[in-house]
PDB file of C-alpha atoms in Angstrom:
ATOM      1  CA  MET A 810       0.000   0.000   0.000  1.00 91.00           C
ATOM      2  CA  ARG A 811       1.334   3.429  -0.974  1.00 96.00           C
ATOM      3  CA  TYR A 812       0.321   6.946   0.094  1.00 98.00           C
ATOM      4  CA  VAL A 813       1.196  10.053  -1.922  1.00 98.00           C
ATOM      5  CA  VAL A 814       2.280  13.011   0.225  1.00 97.00           C
ATOM      6  CA  GLY A 815       2.112  16.546  -1.132  1.00 95.00           C
ATOM      7  CA  TYR A 816       5.298  18.030   0.312  1.00 95.00           C
ATOM      8  CA  THR A 817       6.245  21.698   0.386  1.00 92.00           C
ATOM      9  CA  ALA A 818       9.189  23.103   2.327  1.00 92.00           C
ATOM     10  CA  ASN A 819       7.055  24.927   4.900  1.00 91.00           C
ATOM     11  CA  GLU A 820       4.839  24.289   7.925  1.00 91.00           C
ATOM     12  CA  GLN A 821       2.020  22.980   5.759  1.00 91.00           C
ATOM     13  CA  GLY A 822       4.314  20.419   4.154  1.00 93.00           C
ATOM     14  CA  ARG A 823       5.596  19.255   7.538  1.00 95.00           C
ATOM     15  CA  ASP A 824       2.016  18.873   8.800  1.00 94.00           C
ATOM     16  CA  ALA A 825       1.279  16.619   5.812  1.00 96.00           C
ATOM     17  CA  LEU A 826       4.448  14.620   6.350  1.00 96.00           C
ATOM     18  CA  ASN A 827       3.701  14.120  10.056  1.00 97.00           C
ATOM     19  CA  LEU A 828       0.194  12.861   9.318  1.00 97.00           C
ATOM     20  CA  ALA A 829       1.458  10.624   6.511  1.00 98.00           C
ATOM     21  CA  GLY A 830       4.000   9.092   8.898  1.00 97.00           C
ATOM     22  CA  VAL A 831       1.289   8.365  11.471  1.00 97.00           C
ATOM     23  CA  LEU A 832      -0.967   6.775   8.851  1.00 97.00           C
ATOM     24  CA  ALA A 833       1.897   4.753   7.351  1.00 97.00           C
ATOM     25  CA  ARG A 834       2.924   3.391  10.749  1.00 95.00           C
ATOM     26  CA  THR A 835      -0.659   2.492  11.603  1.00 95.00           C
ATOM     27  CA  GLN A 836      -1.613   0.970   8.255  1.00 94.00           C
ATOM     28  CA  HIS A 837       1.813  -0.516   7.373  1.00 94.00           C
ATOM     29  CA  ALA A 838       2.066   1.569   4.215  1.00 96.00           C
ATOM     30  CA  GLY A 839       4.909   3.170   2.281  1.00 97.00           C
ATOM     31  CA  LEU A 840       5.113   6.843   1.332  1.00 98.00           C
ATOM     32  CA  ASP A 841       5.771   8.605  -1.949  1.00 98.00           C
ATOM     33  CA  LEU A 842       6.728  12.213  -1.261  1.00 98.00           C
ATOM     34  CA  VAL A 843       5.892  14.408  -4.232  1.00 97.00           C
ATOM     35  CA  LEU A 844       7.239  17.920  -4.793  1.00 95.00           C
ATOM     36  CA  VAL A 845       5.327  19.539  -7.633  1.00 93.00           C
ATOM     37  CA  ALA A 846       7.118  22.154  -9.746  1.00 89.00           C
ATOM     38  CA  PRO A 847       5.671  24.218 -12.618  1.00 82.00           C
ATOM     39  CA  GLU A 848       6.155  23.010 -16.158  1.00 75.00           C
ATOM     40  CA  PRO A 849       9.046  24.905 -17.809  1.00 66.00           C
ATOM     41  CA  SER A 850       7.762  27.527 -20.217  1.00 59.00           C
ATOM     42  CA  PRO A 851       9.424  30.497 -21.927  1.00 56.00           C
ATOM     43  CA  TYR A 852       6.117  32.360 -21.663  1.00 53.00           C
ATOM     44  CA  THR A 853       5.900  32.592 -17.880  1.00 53.00           C
ATOM     45  CA  ALA A 854       7.773  34.636 -15.302  1.00 55.00           C
ATOM     46  CA  VAL A 855       8.419  31.490 -13.290  1.00 55.00           C
ATOM     47  CA  TYR A 856      11.283  30.637 -15.638  1.00 53.00           C
ATOM     48  CA  PRO A 857      12.966  33.952 -16.575  1.00 56.00           C
ATOM     49  CA  PRO A 858      15.450  33.931 -19.443  1.00 53.00           C
ATOM     50  CA  GLU A 859      18.527  34.504 -17.273  1.00 57.00           C
ATOM     51  CA  ARG A 860      21.056  31.788 -17.870  1.00 53.00           C
ATOM     52  CA  GLY A 861      21.421  29.346 -14.998  1.00 64.00           C
ATOM     53  CA  TYR A 862      18.090  30.050 -13.318  1.00 64.00           C
ATOM     54  CA  THR A 863      16.661  26.640 -14.167  1.00 71.00           C
ATOM     55  CA  ASP A 864      19.779  24.957 -12.777  1.00 77.00           C
ATOM     56  CA  LEU A 865      19.438  26.889  -9.520  1.00 81.00           C
ATOM     57  CA  LEU A 866      15.780  25.964  -9.265  1.00 80.00           C
ATOM     58  CA  ASP A 867      16.564  22.298  -9.882  1.00 85.00           C
ATOM     59  CA  GLU A 868      19.237  22.408  -7.173  1.00 90.00           C
ATOM     60  CA  GLN A 869      16.769  23.921  -4.698  1.00 91.00           C
ATOM     61  CA  LEU A 870      14.118  21.324  -5.536  1.00 91.00           C
ATOM     62  CA  GLU A 871      16.643  18.540  -5.046  1.00 94.00           C
ATOM     63  CA  ALA A 872      17.637  20.031  -1.684  1.00 95.00           C
ATOM     64  CA  TRP A 873      13.977  20.079  -0.620  1.00 94.00           C
ATOM     65  CA  ARG A 874      13.533  16.485  -1.813  1.00 95.00           C
ATOM     66  CA  THR A 875      16.472  15.369   0.313  1.00 96.00           C
ATOM     67  CA  GLU A 876      15.151  17.384   3.259  1.00 95.00           C
ATOM     68  CA  ALA A 877      11.733  15.710   2.960  1.00 95.00           C
ATOM     69  CA  LEU A 878      13.225  12.220   3.027  1.00 96.00           C
ATOM     70  CA  GLY A 879      15.218  13.156   6.128  1.00 95.00           C
ATOM     71  CA  LEU A 880      11.998  14.030   7.965  1.00 94.00           C
ATOM     72  CA  VAL A 881      10.397  10.607   7.413  1.00 95.00           C
ATOM     73  CA  PRO A 882      10.482   8.294  10.475  1.00 93.00           C
ATOM     74  CA  ALA A 883      13.193   5.655  10.221  1.00 93.00           C
ATOM     75  CA  ASP A 884      10.704   2.785  10.399  1.00 94.00           C
ATOM     76  CA  VAL A 885       8.644   4.066   7.425  1.00 96.00           C
ATOM     77  CA  HIS A 886       9.763   3.323   3.869  1.00 97.00           C
ATOM     78  CA  ALA A 887       9.587   6.377   1.621  1.00 97.00           C
ATOM     79  CA  ASP A 888      10.579   7.514  -1.846  1.00 97.00           C
ATOM     80  CA  ALA A 889      10.553  11.084  -3.106  1.00 97.00           C
ATOM     81  CA  GLU A 890      10.226  12.621  -6.535  1.00 96.00           C
ATOM     82  CA  ILE A 891      10.021  16.000  -8.205  1.00 95.00           C
ATOM     83  CA  ARG A 892       7.089  16.106 -10.602  1.00 94.00           C
ATOM     84  CA  ARG A 893       6.330  18.771 -13.202  1.00 92.00           C
ATOM     85  CA  ALA A 894       2.700  19.723 -13.632  1.00 92.00           C
ATOM     86  CA  ASP A 895       0.432  22.635 -14.492  1.00 88.00           C
ATOM     87  CA  SER A 896      -0.785  22.738 -10.871  1.00 91.00           C
ATOM     88  CA  ASP A 897       0.097  21.187  -7.536  1.00 92.00           C
ATOM     89  CA  ALA A 898      -3.235  19.385  -7.329  1.00 92.00           C
ATOM     90  CA  GLN A 899      -2.901  17.946 -10.825  1.00 94.00           C
ATOM     91  CA  GLY A 900       0.620  16.792 -10.087  1.00 95.00           C
ATOM     92  CA  LEU A 901      -0.502  14.980  -6.953  1.00 95.00           C
ATOM     93  CA  MET A 902      -3.468  13.361  -8.686  1.00 95.00           C
ATOM     94  CA  ASP A 903      -1.240  12.223 -11.564  1.00 96.00           C
ATOM     95  CA  ALA A 904       1.248  10.783  -9.082  1.00 97.00           C
ATOM     96  CA  ALA A 905      -1.502   8.912  -7.217  1.00 97.00           C
ATOM     97  CA  GLU A 906      -2.709   7.399 -10.480  1.00 95.00           C
ATOM     98  CA  ASP A 907       0.760   6.479 -11.731  1.00 96.00           C
ATOM     99  CA  LEU A 908       1.762   4.936  -8.398  1.00 96.00           C
ATOM    100  CA  ASP A 909      -1.610   3.275  -7.769  1.00 96.00           C
ATOM    101  CA  ALA A 910      -1.731   5.050  -4.402  1.00 96.00           C
ATOM    102  CA  GLY A 911      -4.591   4.548  -1.996  1.00 95.00           C
ATOM    103  CA  LEU A 912      -4.460   8.027  -0.451  1.00 96.00           C
ATOM    104  CA  ILE A 913      -3.228  11.591  -1.006  1.00 97.00           C
ATOM    105  CA  VAL A 914      -2.060  13.407   2.138  1.00 97.00           C
ATOM    106  CA  VAL A 915      -1.793  17.206   2.246  1.00 95.00           C
ATOM    107  CA  GLY A 916      -1.621  19.932   4.858  1.00 91.00           C
ATOM    108  CA  ALA A 917      -4.552  22.295   5.236  1.00 81.00           C
ATOM    109  CA  ALA A 918      -3.409  25.846   4.589  1.00 67.00           C
ATOM    110  CA  GLY A 919      -3.819  27.677   7.871  1.00 56.00           C
ATOM    111  CA  ASN A 920      -4.156  31.446   7.728  1.00 49.00           C
ATOM    112  CA  SER A 921      -6.767  31.703  10.441  1.00 45.00           C
ATOM    113  CA  ILE A 922      -5.867  32.226  14.083  1.00 42.00           C
ATOM    114  CA  PHE A 923      -9.082  30.645  15.291  1.00 42.00           C
ATOM    115  CA  GLN A 924      -9.492  27.646  12.985  1.00 47.00           C
ATOM    116  CA  ARG A 925      -7.095  24.730  12.535  1.00 53.00           C
ATOM    117  CA  PHE A 926      -8.550  23.964   9.111  1.00 54.00           C
ATOM    118  CA  THR A 927      -8.673  26.701   6.483  1.00 58.00           C
ATOM    119  CA  VAL A 928      -8.539  24.809   3.215  1.00 65.00           C
ATOM    120  CA  GLY A 929      -6.125  26.299   0.704  1.00 72.00           C
ATOM    121  CA  SER A 930      -6.242  26.178  -3.070  1.00 81.00           C
ATOM    122  CA  VAL A 931      -4.394  22.852  -3.467  1.00 86.00           C
ATOM    123  CA  ALA A 932      -6.495  21.004  -0.888  1.00 83.00           C
ATOM    124  CA  ASN A 933      -9.654  22.606  -2.268  1.00 82.00           C
ATOM    125  CA  ALA A 934      -8.841  21.425  -5.795  1.00 86.00           C
ATOM    126  CA  LEU A 935      -8.157  17.892  -4.550  1.00 89.00           C
ATOM    127  CA  LEU A 936     -11.396  17.855  -2.553  1.00 84.00           C
ATOM    128  CA  HIS A 937     -13.353  18.585  -5.727  1.00 83.00           C
ATOM    129  CA  ALA A 938     -11.566  16.368  -8.228  1.00 84.00           C
ATOM    130  CA  SER A 939      -9.491  13.533  -6.728  1.00 89.00           C
ATOM    131  CA  SER A 940     -10.378   9.943  -7.580  1.00 89.00           C
ATOM    132  CA  VAL A 941      -8.669   8.621  -4.415  1.00 92.00           C
ATOM    133  CA  PRO A 942      -9.281   9.525  -0.761  1.00 93.00           C
ATOM    134  CA  VAL A 943      -7.667  12.733   0.498  1.00 94.00           C
ATOM    135  CA  ALA A 944      -6.312  13.148   4.048  1.00 95.00           C
ATOM    136  CA  LEU A 945      -6.058  16.666   5.474  1.00 93.00           C
ATOM    137  CA  ALA A 946      -3.608  17.464   8.251  1.00 93.00           C
ATOM    138  CA  PRO A 947      -4.722  20.312  10.541  1.00 89.00           C
ATOM    139  CA  LYS A 948      -2.414  23.241  11.125  1.00 87.00           C
ATOM    140  CA  GLY A 949       0.385  22.406  13.546  1.00 90.00           C
ATOM    141  CA  TYR A 950      -0.127  18.635  13.392  1.00 93.00           C
ATOM    142  CA  SER A 951       2.934  17.148  15.100  1.00 94.00           C
ATOM    143  CA  ARG A 952       1.926  13.660  16.196  1.00 94.00           C
ATOM    144  CA  THR A 953       4.319  10.808  15.423  1.00 92.00           C
ATOM    145  CA  ALA A 954       2.780   7.824  17.270  1.00 94.00           C
ATOM    146  CA  PRO A 955       0.299   5.517  15.500  1.00 94.00           C
ATOM    147  CA  LEU A 956      -3.440   6.161  15.527  1.00 96.00           C
ATOM    148  CA  THR A 957      -5.525   5.173  18.539  1.00 97.00           C
ATOM    149  CA  ARG A 958      -9.042   5.307  17.053  1.00 97.00           C
ATOM    150  CA  ILE A 959     -10.931   5.864  13.813  1.00 98.00           C
ATOM    151  CA  THR A 960     -14.181   7.809  13.736  1.00 97.00           C
ATOM    152  CA  CYS A 961     -16.508   7.500  10.762  1.00 95.00           C
ATOM    153  CA  GLY A 962     -19.302   9.928   9.927  1.00 92.00           C
ATOM    154  CA  ILE A 963     -22.306   7.839   8.921  1.00 89.00           C
ATOM    155  CA  GLY A 964     -25.322   8.834   6.861  1.00 77.00           C
ATOM    156  CA  SER A 965     -28.034   7.302   4.740  1.00 68.00           C
ATOM    157  CA  ARG A 966     -27.501   8.996   1.393  1.00 67.00           C
ATOM    158  CA  PRO A 967     -25.780   7.397  -1.626  1.00 60.00           C
ATOM    159  CA  GLY A 968     -22.094   6.771  -0.948  1.00 64.00           C
ATOM    160  CA  ALA A 969     -22.534   5.938   2.731  1.00 80.00           C
ATOM    161  CA  GLN A 970     -21.553   2.318   2.174  1.00 85.00           C
ATOM    162  CA  ASP A 971     -18.214   3.346   0.627  1.00 85.00           C
ATOM    163  CA  VAL A 972     -17.279   5.321   3.728  1.00 89.00           C
ATOM    164  CA  LEU A 973     -18.327   2.507   6.030  1.00 93.00           C
ATOM    165  CA  ASP A 974     -16.355  -0.077   4.042  1.00 94.00           C
ATOM    166  CA  ALA A 975     -13.237   2.115   4.097  1.00 93.00           C
ATOM    167  CA  ALA A 976     -13.542   2.797   7.825  1.00 96.00           C
ATOM    168  CA  VAL A 977     -14.042  -0.863   8.743  1.00 97.00           C
ATOM    169  CA  GLU A 978     -11.121  -1.959   6.584  1.00 96.00           C
ATOM    170  CA  ALA A 979      -8.805   0.708   8.024  1.00 95.00           C
ATOM    171  CA  ALA A 980      -9.770  -0.072  11.625  1.00 97.00           C
ATOM    172  CA  ALA A 981      -9.646  -3.839  11.165  1.00 97.00           C
ATOM    173  CA  ARG A 982      -6.242  -3.757   9.492  1.00 94.00           C
ATOM    174  CA  SER A 983      -4.659  -2.447  12.696  1.00 94.00           C
ATOM    175  CA  SER A 984      -7.255  -3.658  15.236  1.00 96.00           C
ATOM    176  CA  LEU A 985      -8.211  -0.073  16.079  1.00 97.00           C
ATOM    177  CA  PRO A 986     -11.488   0.877  17.766  1.00 98.00           C
ATOM    178  CA  LEU A 987     -14.019   2.162  15.228  1.00 98.00           C
ATOM    179  CA  ARG A 988     -16.510   4.799  16.344  1.00 98.00           C
ATOM    180  CA  LEU A 989     -19.505   5.501  14.117  1.00 97.00           C
ATOM    181  CA  VAL A 990     -20.932   8.996  14.502  1.00 94.00           C
ATOM    182  CA  SER A 991     -24.270  10.318  13.302  1.00 91.00           C
ATOM    183  CA  LEU A 992     -24.228  14.130  13.361  1.00 85.00           C
ATOM    184  CA  VAL A 993     -27.645  15.723  13.541  1.00 80.00           C
ATOM    185  CA  ALA A 994     -28.321  19.455  13.363  1.00 74.00           C
ATOM    186  CA  LEU A 995     -31.555  20.390  15.109  1.00 69.00           C
ATOM    187  CA  ASP A 996     -32.149  23.983  14.100  1.00 60.00           C
ATOM    188  CA  ALA A 997     -35.754  23.816  15.313  1.00 52.00           C
ATOM    189  CA  PRO A 998     -37.027  22.270  18.571  1.00 58.00           C
ATOM    190  CA  ALA A 999     -40.088  20.826  16.788  1.00 55.00           C
ATOM    191  CA  GLY A1000     -39.615  17.142  16.046  1.00 64.00           C
ATOM    192  CA  LYS A1001     -36.393  16.882  18.063  1.00 75.00           C
ATOM    193  CA  ASP A1002     -37.348  13.682  19.882  1.00 79.00           C
ATOM    194  CA  GLU A1003     -38.488  11.993  16.687  1.00 82.00           C
ATOM    195  CA  ALA A1004     -35.330  13.019  14.824  1.00 81.00           C
ATOM    196  CA  MET A1005     -33.079  11.750  17.604  1.00 85.00           C
ATOM    197  CA  ALA A1006     -34.944   8.438  17.809  1.00 88.00           C
ATOM    198  CA  GLU A1007     -34.631   7.987  14.055  1.00 88.00           C
ATOM    199  CA  ALA A1008     -30.915   8.817  14.150  1.00 88.00           C
ATOM    200  CA  SER A1009     -30.388   6.373  17.029  1.00 91.00           C
ATOM    201  CA  ARG A1010     -32.139   3.555  15.146  1.00 92.00           C
ATOM    202  CA  HIS A1011     -30.037   4.240  12.071  1.00 91.00           C
ATOM    203  CA  ALA A1012     -26.790   4.332  14.069  1.00 93.00           C
ATOM    204  CA  LYS A1013     -27.565   0.962  15.663  1.00 95.00           C
ATOM    205  CA  ALA A1014     -28.348  -0.543  12.255  1.00 94.00           C
ATOM    206  CA  VAL A1015     -25.075   0.708  10.802  1.00 95.00           C
ATOM    207  CA  GLN A1016     -23.188  -0.520  13.872  1.00 96.00           C
ATOM    208  CA  ALA A1017     -24.583  -4.019  13.339  1.00 97.00           C
ATOM    209  CA  LYS A1018     -23.533  -3.895   9.689  1.00 96.00           C
ATOM    210  CA  ALA A1019     -20.034  -2.661  10.615  1.00 97.00           C
ATOM    211  CA  GLU A1020     -19.616  -5.411  13.214  1.00 97.00           C
ATOM    212  CA  ALA A1021     -20.550  -7.989  10.601  1.00 97.00           C
ATOM    213  CA  LEU A1022     -18.036  -6.525   8.145  1.00 97.00           C
ATOM    214  CA  ALA A1023     -15.320  -6.389  10.816  1.00 97.00           C
ATOM    215  CA  GLY A1024     -15.852 -10.007  11.818  1.00 97.00           C
ATOM    216  CA  GLY A1025     -14.379  -9.440  15.270  1.00 96.00           C
ATOM    217  CA  ARG A1026     -11.197  -7.810  13.972  1.00 97.00           C
ATOM    218  CA  CYS A1027     -11.922  -4.495  15.731  1.00 97.00           C
ATOM    219  CA  PRO A1028     -14.368  -3.154  18.327  1.00 98.00           C
ATOM    220  CA  VAL A1029     -17.216  -1.027  16.918  1.00 98.00           C
ATOM    221  CA  SER A1030     -19.295   1.574  18.744  1.00 97.00           C
ATOM    222  CA  ALA A1031     -21.897   4.108  17.624  1.00 97.00           C
ATOM    223  CA  VAL A1032     -23.002   7.490  18.925  1.00 95.00           C
ATOM    224  CA  VAL A1033     -25.458  10.195  17.897  1.00 93.00           C
ATOM    225  CA  ALA A1034     -24.094  13.716  18.343  1.00 90.00           C
ATOM    226  CA  HIS A1035     -26.515  16.589  18.040  1.00 88.00           C
ATOM    227  CA  GLY A1036     -26.550  20.326  18.401  1.00 87.00           C
ATOM    228  CA  ARG A1037     -28.194  23.423  17.027  1.00 87.00           C
ATOM    229  CA  THR A1038     -25.733  23.217  14.134  1.00 87.00           C
ATOM    230  CA  ILE A1039     -23.311  20.622  12.760  1.00 86.00           C
ATOM    231  CA  GLU A1040     -20.474  22.640  14.275  1.00 88.00           C
ATOM    232  CA  ASN A1041     -22.170  22.429  17.693  1.00 89.00           C
ATOM    233  CA  ALA A1042     -22.580  18.680  17.275  1.00 89.00           C
ATOM    234  CA  ILE A1043     -18.865  18.268  16.531  1.00 91.00           C
ATOM    235  CA  ASP A1044     -17.998  20.362  19.578  1.00 90.00           C
ATOM    236  CA  GLU A1045     -20.002  17.953  21.746  1.00 89.00           C
ATOM    237  CA  LEU A1046     -17.826  14.986  20.746  1.00 93.00           C
ATOM    238  CA  ASP A1047     -14.683  13.886  22.545  1.00 94.00           C
ATOM    239  CA  PHE A1048     -11.716  13.157  20.279  1.00 95.00           C
ATOM    240  CA  ASP A1049      -8.519  11.283  21.084  1.00 93.00           C
ATOM    241  CA  LYS A1050      -5.296  13.033  20.142  1.00 91.00           C
ATOM    242  CA  GLY A1051      -4.463  10.008  18.034  1.00 95.00           C
ATOM    243  CA  GLU A1052      -7.723   9.942  16.108  1.00 97.00           C
ATOM    244  CA  ILE A1053      -8.805  10.604  12.519  1.00 97.00           C
ATOM    245  CA  MET A1054     -12.287  11.077  11.078  1.00 95.00           C
ATOM    246  CA  LEU A1055     -13.496   9.601   7.804  1.00 95.00           C
ATOM    247  CA  ILE A1056     -16.293  11.334   5.946  1.00 90.00           C
ATOM    248  CA  GLY A1057     -17.978  10.775   2.601  1.00 84.00           C
ATOM    249  CA  SER A1058     -17.911  12.927  -0.483  1.00 77.00           C
ATOM    250  CA  SER A1059     -21.000  14.958  -1.343  1.00 60.00           C
ATOM    251  CA  ARG A1060     -23.794  13.364  -3.354  1.00 50.00           C
ATOM    252  CA  LEU A1061     -23.043  16.057  -5.951  1.00 43.00           C
ATOM    253  CA  ALA A1062     -19.717  14.395  -6.761  1.00 44.00           C
ATOM    254  CA  GLN A1063     -19.216  12.580 -10.037  1.00 50.00           C
ATOM    255  CA  ASN A1064     -18.767   8.827  -9.742  1.00 49.00           C
ATOM    256  CA  HIS A1065     -15.389   7.880  -8.207  1.00 49.00           C
ATOM    257  CA  ARG A1066     -14.588  11.557  -7.563  1.00 55.00           C
ATOM    258  CA  LEU A1067     -14.551  13.800  -4.516  1.00 66.00           C
ATOM    259  CA  PHE A1068     -16.720  16.824  -3.860  1.00 55.00           C
ATOM    260  CA  LEU A1069     -16.714  18.404  -0.424  1.00 67.00           C
ATOM    261  CA  GLY A1070     -20.327  19.182   0.405  1.00 65.00           C
ATOM    262  CA  THR A1071     -21.812  21.749   2.757  1.00 74.00           C
ATOM    263  CA  THR A1072     -22.080  19.432   5.765  1.00 75.00           C
ATOM    264  CA  ALA A1073     -18.537  18.092   5.351  1.00 76.00           C
ATOM    265  CA  SER A1074     -17.250  21.668   5.112  1.00 77.00           C
ATOM    266  CA  LYS A1075     -18.976  22.502   8.396  1.00 81.00           C
ATOM    267  CA  VAL A1076     -17.425  19.439  10.037  1.00 84.00           C
ATOM    268  CA  LEU A1077     -14.000  20.423   8.746  1.00 82.00           C
ATOM    269  CA  ARG A1078     -14.229  23.913  10.263  1.00 81.00           C
ATOM    270  CA  SER A1079     -14.753  22.512  13.761  1.00 85.00           C
ATOM    271  CA  LEU A1080     -12.831  19.239  13.660  1.00 89.00           C
ATOM    272  CA  PRO A1081      -9.776  19.063  15.997  1.00 90.00           C
ATOM    273  CA  VAL A1082      -8.279  15.963  14.301  1.00 94.00           C
ATOM    274  CA  PRO A1083      -7.271  15.036  10.721  1.00 95.00           C
ATOM    275  CA  MET A1084     -10.024  14.326   8.210  1.00 92.00           C
ATOM    276  CA  VAL A1085     -10.037  11.765   5.392  1.00 94.00           C
ATOM    277  CA  VAL A1086     -12.587  12.298   2.609  1.00 91.00           C
ATOM    278  CA  ILE A1087     -13.701   9.206   0.664  1.00 89.00           C
ATOM    279  CA  PRO A1088     -14.860   9.401  -2.999  1.00 85.00           C
ATOM    280  CA  ARG A1089     -18.380   8.289  -3.781  1.00 72.00           C
ATOM    281  CA  ASP A1090     -19.442   5.405  -5.989  1.00 65.00           C
ATOM    282  CA  ASP A1091     -22.761   5.588  -7.828  1.00 45.00           C
ATOM    283  CA  GLY A1092     -23.118   1.842  -7.436  1.00 42.00           C
ATOM    284  CA  ALA A1093     -23.104   2.063  -3.646  1.00 37.00           C
ATOM    285  CA  HIS A1094     -26.174   1.557  -1.470  1.00 35.00           C
ATOM    286  CA  PRO A1095     -27.061   3.414   1.720  1.00 33.00           C
ATOM    287  CA  ALA A1096     -25.630   1.858   4.863  1.00 37.00           C
ATOM    288  CA  GLY A1097     -29.015   0.853   6.222  1.00 37.00           C
ATOM    289  CA  GLY A1098     -31.794   2.940   7.659  1.00 36.00           C
ATOM    290  CA  PRO A1099     -34.171   5.559   6.237  1.00 33.00           C
ATOM    291  CA  GLN A1100     -33.330   9.007   4.897  1.00 34.00           C
ATOM    292  CA  HIS A1101     -32.977  11.420   7.824  1.00 35.00           C
ATOM    293  CA  THR A1102     -35.070  14.551   7.734  1.00 32.00           C
ATOM    294  CA  THR A1103     -32.468  16.476   9.742  1.00 34.00           C
ATOM    295  CA  GLU A1104     -29.152  17.704   8.339  1.00 38.00           C
ATOM    296  CA  GLU A1105     -26.665  14.853   8.658  1.00 39.00           C
ATOM    297  CA  ILE A1106     -23.340  13.506   7.390  1.00 46.00           C
ATOM    298  CA  GLN A1107     -23.284  12.562   3.690  1.00 42.00           C
TER     299      GLN A1107
END
């Protein structure tokens, strides 16, 4: 199993590399560090006509490549390459396809003092086009130890089964606890009890399905988190420092592609741990239970 890591020689790149190391250690995967550089062109200011500039740029890129490899934990196998592309996101997606990678890991650009996740242009492009899952490292992510738990946002819309399958497989591979979370936004008091009862029934049904898929390889629990908004619901949850959350792509996504929907964006703004977004598959079936009338994951 291989993971592509979008590396840049800054804090964002180190966040991505730290998260990739944690995931690799937990899932017994290898890393492919990818530094994306612009395609050479005489028509852009990136490559001015001065003699020797391209050589200097190549030397700097090679220095960054060597630096990136030096930051990888000794017990994680990693390769690194410099890839030319029209954009960073395209370069990473091309690398994932060429290397048959199961995941792209990037750092979330953090310009906000108050939010750990403020998705930058590269992450945003990946979250609306990638054909493989994308992992986002929050600003300042410095963990090195393996994961301690996987949380999965569950819903009942198309694509829910893909997220559940991915979460069960990831948890079972390393015998990690799997927590299934149904997030319900109750912006109006009317119908609150009915909505919570429906969400609870659905969560129990999905838990039973996950336990059957896991076959005893990992413990599975389920919880319904609610609040006035999705952000409030996330705030009500307790997260381990060594945890990640898996969430599904929006129903608006093309088949086998990502598209970060409104609910997932709200989760991302409040989430204190890394997020992994799973592409949808039109052939998937809901993970049990009826359509919720309240706003919910998926």
